[in-house]
Tab-separated table of N, CA, C and O in Angstrom:
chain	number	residue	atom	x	y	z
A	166	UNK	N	-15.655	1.763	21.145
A	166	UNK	CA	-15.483	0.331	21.215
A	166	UNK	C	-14.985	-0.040	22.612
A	166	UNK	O	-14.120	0.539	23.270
A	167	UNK	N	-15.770	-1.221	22.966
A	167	UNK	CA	-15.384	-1.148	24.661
A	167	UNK	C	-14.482	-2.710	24.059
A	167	UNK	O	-14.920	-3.462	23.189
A	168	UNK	N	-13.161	-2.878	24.807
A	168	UNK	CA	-12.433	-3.766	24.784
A	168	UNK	C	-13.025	-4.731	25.972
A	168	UNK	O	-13.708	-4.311	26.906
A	169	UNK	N	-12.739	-5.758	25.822
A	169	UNK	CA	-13.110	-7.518	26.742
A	169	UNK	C	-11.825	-7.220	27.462
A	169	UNK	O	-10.829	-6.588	27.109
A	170	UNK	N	-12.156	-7.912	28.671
A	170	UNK	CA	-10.923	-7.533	29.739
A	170	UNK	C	-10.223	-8.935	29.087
A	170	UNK	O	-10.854	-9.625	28.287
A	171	UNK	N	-8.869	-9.271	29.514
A	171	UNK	CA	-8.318	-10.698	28.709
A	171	UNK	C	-8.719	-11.373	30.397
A	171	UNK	O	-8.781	-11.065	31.587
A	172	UNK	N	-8.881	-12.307	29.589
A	172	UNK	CA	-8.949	-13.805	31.006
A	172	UNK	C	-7.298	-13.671	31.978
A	172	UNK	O	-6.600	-12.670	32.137
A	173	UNK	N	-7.169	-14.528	32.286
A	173	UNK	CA	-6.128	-14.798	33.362
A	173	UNK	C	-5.113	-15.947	32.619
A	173	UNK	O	-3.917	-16.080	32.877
A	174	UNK	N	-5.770	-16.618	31.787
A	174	UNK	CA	-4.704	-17.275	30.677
A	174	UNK	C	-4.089	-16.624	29.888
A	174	UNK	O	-2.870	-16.789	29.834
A	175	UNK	N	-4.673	-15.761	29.103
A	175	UNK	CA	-4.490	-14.643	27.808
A	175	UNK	C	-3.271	-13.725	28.357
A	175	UNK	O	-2.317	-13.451	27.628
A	176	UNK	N	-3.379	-13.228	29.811
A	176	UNK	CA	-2.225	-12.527	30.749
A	176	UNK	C	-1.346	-13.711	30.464
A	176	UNK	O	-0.950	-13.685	29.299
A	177	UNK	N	-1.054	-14.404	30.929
A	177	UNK	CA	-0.150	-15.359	31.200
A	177	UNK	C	0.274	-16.009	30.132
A	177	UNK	O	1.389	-16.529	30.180
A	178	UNK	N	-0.329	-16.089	29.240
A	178	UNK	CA	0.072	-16.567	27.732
A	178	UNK	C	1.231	-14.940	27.193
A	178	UNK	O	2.272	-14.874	26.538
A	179	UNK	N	0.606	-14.167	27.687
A	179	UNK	CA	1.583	-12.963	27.325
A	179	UNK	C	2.782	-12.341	28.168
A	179	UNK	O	3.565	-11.412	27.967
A	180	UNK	N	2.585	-13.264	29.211
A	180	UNK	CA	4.081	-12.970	29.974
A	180	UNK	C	4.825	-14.188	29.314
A	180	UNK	O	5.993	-13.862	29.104
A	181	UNK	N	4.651	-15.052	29.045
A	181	UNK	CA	5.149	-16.475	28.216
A	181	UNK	C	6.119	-15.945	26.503
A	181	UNK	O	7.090	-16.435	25.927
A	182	UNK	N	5.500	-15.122	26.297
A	182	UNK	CA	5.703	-14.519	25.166
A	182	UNK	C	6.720	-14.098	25.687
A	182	UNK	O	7.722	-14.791	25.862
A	183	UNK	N	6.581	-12.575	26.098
A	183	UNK	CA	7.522	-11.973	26.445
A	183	UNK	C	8.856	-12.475	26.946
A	183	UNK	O	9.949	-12.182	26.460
A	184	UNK	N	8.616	-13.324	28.049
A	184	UNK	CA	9.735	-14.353	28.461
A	184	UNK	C	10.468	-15.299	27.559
A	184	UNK	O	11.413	-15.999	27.923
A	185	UNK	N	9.893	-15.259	26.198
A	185	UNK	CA	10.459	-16.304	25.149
A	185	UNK	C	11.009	-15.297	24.275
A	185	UNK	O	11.832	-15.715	23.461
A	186	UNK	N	10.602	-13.419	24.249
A	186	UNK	CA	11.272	-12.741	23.454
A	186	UNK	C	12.624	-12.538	24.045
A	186	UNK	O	13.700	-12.495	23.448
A	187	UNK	N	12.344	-12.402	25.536
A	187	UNK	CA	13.916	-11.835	26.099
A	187	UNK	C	14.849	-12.957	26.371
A	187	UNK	O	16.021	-12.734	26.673
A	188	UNK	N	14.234	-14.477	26.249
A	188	UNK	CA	15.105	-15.344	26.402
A	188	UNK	C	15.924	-15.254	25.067
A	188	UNK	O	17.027	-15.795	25.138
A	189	UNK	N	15.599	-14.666	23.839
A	189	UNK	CA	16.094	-15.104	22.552
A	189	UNK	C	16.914	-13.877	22.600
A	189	UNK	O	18.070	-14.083	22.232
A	190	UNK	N	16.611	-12.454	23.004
A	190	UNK	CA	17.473	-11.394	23.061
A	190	UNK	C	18.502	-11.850	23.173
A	190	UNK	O	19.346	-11.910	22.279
A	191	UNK	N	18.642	-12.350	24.562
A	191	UNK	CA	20.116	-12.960	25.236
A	191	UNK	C	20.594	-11.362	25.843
A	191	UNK	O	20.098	-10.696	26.752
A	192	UNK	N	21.706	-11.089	24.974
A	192	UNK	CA	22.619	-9.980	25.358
A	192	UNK	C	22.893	-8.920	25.062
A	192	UNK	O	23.586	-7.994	25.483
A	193	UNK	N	21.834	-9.292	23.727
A	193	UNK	CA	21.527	-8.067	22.897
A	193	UNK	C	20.700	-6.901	23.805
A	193	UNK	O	19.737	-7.164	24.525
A	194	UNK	N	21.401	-5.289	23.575
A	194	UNK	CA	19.904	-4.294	24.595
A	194	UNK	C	18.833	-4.434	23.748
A	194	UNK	O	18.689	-4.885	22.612
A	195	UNK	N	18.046	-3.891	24.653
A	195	UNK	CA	16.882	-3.653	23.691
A	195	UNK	C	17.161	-2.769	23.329
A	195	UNK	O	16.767	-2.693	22.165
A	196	UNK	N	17.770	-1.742	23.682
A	196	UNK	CA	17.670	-0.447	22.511
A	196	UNK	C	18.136	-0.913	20.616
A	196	UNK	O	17.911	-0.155	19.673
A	197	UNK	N	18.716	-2.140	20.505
A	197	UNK	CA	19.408	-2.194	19.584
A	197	UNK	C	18.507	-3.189	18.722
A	197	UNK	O	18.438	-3.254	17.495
A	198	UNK	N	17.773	-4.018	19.769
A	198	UNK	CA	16.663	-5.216	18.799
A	198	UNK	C	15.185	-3.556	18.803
A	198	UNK	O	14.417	-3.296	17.877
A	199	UNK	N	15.257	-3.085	19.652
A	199	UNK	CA	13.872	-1.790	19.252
A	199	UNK	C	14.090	-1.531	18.047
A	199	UNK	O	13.246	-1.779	17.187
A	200	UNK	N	15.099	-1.061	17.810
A	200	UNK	CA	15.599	0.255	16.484
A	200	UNK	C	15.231	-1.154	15.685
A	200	UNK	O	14.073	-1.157	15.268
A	201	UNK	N	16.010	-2.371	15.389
A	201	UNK	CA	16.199	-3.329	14.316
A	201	UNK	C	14.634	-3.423	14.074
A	201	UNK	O	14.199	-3.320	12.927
A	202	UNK	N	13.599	-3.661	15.399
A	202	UNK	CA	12.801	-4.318	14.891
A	202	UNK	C	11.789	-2.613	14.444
A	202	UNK	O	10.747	-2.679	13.791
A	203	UNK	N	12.137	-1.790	14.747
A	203	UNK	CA	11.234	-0.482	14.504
A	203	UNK	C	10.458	-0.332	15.102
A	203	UNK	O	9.464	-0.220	14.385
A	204	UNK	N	10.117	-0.205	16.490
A	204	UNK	CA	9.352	-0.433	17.734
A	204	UNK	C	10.406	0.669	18.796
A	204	UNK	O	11.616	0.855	18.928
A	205	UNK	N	9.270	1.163	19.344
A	205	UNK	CA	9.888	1.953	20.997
A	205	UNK	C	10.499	0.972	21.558
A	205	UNK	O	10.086	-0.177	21.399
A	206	UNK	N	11.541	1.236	22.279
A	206	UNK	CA	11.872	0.671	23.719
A	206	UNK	C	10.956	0.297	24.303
A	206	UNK	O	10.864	-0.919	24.466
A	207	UNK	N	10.210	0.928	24.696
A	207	UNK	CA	9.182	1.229	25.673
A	207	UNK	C	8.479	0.028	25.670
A	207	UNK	O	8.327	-0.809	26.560
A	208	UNK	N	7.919	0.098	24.073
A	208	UNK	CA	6.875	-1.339	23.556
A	208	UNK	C	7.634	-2.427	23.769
A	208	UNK	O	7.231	-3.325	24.509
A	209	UNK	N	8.743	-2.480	23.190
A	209	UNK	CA	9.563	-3.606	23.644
A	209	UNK	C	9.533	-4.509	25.242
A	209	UNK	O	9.411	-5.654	25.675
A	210	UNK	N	9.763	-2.919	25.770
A	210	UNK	CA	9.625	-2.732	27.385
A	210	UNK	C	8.569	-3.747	27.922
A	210	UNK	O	8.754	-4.706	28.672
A	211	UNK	N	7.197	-3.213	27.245
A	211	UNK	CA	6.266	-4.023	27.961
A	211	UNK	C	6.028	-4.688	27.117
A	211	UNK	O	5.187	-3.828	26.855
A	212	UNK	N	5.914	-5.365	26.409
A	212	UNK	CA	6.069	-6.580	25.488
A	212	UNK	C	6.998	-7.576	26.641
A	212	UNK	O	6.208	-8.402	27.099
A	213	UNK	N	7.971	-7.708	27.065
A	213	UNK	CA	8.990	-8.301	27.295
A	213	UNK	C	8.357	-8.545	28.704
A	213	UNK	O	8.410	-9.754	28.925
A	214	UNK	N	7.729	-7.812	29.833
A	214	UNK	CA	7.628	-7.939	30.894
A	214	UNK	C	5.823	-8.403	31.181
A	214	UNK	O	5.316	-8.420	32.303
A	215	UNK	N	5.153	-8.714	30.010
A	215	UNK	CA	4.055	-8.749	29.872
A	215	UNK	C	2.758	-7.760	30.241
A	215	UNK	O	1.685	-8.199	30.655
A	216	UNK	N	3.092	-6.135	29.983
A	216	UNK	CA	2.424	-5.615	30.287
A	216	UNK	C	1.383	-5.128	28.804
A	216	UNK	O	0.219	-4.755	28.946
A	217	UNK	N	1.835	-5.192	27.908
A	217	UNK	CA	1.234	-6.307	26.519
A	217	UNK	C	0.926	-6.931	26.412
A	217	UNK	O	1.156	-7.291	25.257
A	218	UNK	N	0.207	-7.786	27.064
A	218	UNK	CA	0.036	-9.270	26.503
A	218	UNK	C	-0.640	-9.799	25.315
A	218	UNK	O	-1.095	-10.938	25.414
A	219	UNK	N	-0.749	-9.328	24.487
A	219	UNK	CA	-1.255	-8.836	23.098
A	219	UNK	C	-0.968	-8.598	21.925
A	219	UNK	O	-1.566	-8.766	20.862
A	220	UNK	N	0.244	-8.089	22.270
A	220	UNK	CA	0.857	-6.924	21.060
A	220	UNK	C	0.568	-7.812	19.496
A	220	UNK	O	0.561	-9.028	19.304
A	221	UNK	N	0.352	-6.713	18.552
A	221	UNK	CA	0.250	-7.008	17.359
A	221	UNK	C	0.971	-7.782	16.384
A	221	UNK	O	2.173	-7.591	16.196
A	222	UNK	N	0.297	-8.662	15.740
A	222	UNK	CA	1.305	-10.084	14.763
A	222	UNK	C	2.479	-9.064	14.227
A	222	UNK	O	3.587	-9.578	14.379
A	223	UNK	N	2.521	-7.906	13.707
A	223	UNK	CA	3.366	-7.468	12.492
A	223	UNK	C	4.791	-7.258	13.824
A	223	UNK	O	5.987	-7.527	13.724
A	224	UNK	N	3.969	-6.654	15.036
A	224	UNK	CA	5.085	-6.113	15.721
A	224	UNK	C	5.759	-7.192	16.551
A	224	UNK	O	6.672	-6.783	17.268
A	225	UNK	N	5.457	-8.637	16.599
A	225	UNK	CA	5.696	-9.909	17.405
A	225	UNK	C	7.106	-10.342	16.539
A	225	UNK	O	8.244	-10.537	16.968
A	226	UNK	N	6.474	-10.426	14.901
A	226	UNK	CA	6.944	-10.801	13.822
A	226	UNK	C	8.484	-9.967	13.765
A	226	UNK	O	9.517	-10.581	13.500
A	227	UNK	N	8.469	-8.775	13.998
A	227	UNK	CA	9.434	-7.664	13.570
A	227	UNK	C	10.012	-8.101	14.712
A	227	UNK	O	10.711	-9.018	14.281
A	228	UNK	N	10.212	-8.053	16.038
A	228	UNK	CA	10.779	-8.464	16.929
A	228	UNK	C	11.524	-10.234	16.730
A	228	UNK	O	12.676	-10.602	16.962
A	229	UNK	N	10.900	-10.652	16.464
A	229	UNK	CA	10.888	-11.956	16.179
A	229	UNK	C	12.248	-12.012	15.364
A	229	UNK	O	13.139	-12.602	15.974
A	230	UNK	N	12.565	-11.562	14.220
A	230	UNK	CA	13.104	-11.319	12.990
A	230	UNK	C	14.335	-10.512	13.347
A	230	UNK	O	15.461	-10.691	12.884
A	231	UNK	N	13.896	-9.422	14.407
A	231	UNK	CA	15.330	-9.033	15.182
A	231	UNK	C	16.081	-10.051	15.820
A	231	UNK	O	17.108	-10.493	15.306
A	232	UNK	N	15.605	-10.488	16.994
A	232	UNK	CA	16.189	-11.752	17.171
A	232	UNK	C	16.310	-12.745	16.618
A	232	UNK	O	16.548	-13.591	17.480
A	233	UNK	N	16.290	-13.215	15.602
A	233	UNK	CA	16.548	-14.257	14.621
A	233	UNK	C	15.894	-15.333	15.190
A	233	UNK	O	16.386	-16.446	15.370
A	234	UNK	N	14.158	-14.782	15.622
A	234	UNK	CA	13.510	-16.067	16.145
A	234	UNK	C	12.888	-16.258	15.487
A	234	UNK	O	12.071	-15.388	15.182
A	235	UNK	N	12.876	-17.916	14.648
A	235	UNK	CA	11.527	-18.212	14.303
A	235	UNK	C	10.016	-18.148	14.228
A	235	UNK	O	9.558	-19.176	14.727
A	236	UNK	N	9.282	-17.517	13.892
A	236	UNK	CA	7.966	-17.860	13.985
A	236	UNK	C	7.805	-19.300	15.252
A	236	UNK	O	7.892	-19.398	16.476
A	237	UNK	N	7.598	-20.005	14.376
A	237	UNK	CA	7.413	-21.601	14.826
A	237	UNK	C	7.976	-21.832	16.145
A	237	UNK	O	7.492	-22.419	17.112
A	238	UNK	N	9.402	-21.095	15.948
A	238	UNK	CA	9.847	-22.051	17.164
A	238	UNK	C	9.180	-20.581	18.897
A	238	UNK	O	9.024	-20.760	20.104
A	239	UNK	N	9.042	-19.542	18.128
A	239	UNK	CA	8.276	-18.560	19.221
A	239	UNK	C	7.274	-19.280	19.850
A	239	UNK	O	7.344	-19.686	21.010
A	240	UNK	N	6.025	-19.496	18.840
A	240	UNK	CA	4.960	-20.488	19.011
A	240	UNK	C	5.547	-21.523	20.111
A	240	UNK	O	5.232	-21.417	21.296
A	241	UNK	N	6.086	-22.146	19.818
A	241	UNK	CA	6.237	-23.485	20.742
A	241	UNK	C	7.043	-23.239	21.683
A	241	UNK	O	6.834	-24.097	22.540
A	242	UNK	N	8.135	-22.306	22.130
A	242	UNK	CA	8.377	-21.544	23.289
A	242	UNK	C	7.342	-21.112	24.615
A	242	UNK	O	7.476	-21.235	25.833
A	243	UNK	N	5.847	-20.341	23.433
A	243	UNK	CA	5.018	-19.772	24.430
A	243	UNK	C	4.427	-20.829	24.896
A	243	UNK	O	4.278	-20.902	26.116
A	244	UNK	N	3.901	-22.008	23.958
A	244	UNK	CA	3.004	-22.743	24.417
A	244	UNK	C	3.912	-23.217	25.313
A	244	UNK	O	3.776	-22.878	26.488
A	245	UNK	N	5.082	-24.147	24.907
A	245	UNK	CA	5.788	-25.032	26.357
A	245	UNK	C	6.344	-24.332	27.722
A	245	UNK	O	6.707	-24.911	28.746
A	246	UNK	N	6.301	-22.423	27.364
A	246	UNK	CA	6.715	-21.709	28.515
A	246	UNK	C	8.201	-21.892	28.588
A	246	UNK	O	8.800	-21.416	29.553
A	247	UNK	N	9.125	-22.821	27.245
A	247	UNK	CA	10.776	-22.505	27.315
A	247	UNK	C	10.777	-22.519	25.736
A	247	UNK	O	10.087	-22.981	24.827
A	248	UNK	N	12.091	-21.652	25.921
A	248	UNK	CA	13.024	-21.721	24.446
A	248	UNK	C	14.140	-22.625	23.873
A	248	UNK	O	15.345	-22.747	24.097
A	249	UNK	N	13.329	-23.156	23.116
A	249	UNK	CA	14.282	-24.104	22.486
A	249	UNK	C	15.391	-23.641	21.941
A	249	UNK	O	15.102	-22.872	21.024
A	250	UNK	N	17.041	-23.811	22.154
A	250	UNK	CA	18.058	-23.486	21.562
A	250	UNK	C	17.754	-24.367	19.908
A	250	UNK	O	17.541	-25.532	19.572
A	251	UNK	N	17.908	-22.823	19.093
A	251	UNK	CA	17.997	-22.892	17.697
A	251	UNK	C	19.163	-24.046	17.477
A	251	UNK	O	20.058	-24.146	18.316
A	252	UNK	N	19.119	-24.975	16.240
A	252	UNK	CA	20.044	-25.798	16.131
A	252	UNK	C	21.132	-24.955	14.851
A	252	UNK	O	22.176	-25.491	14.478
């Protein structure tokens, strides 16, 4: 199976991500949201710095759930490119 290279949005939609996972980390390491969410460092790693820009719903979700981020409000983080402080 030959993979589609991603466009130049699809990159950038996934550094957006990432930048909305580590904004929600805060202060937490990653070693400690990895283990919670059951994911490498590593993945975390590039998840976070957008060398993922992709990564899989279950593993977005599990991360997500470590940080006590919403679905919804992830979504509208990536699209607006900031994180809304949870009320």
């Amino acid at each position: 199976m030959v993979r589609v290279p991603l466009t130049p949005e699809e990159r950038e939609r996934g550094e957006r991500l990432g930048a909305a996972l580590r904004a929600a980390r805060a202060e937490r390491s990653m070693v400690e949201v990895a283990a919670e969410a059951g994911i490498s460092v590593e993945t975390l790693r590039k998840i976070e710095t957008g060398r993922i820009p992709t990564p899989a719903f279950f593993t977005v979700a599990a991360i997500a759930d470590a940080v006590s981020l919403p679905l919804e409000a992830l979504r509208s983080a990536v699209e607006s490119g900031r994180l809304a402080k949870a009320s």
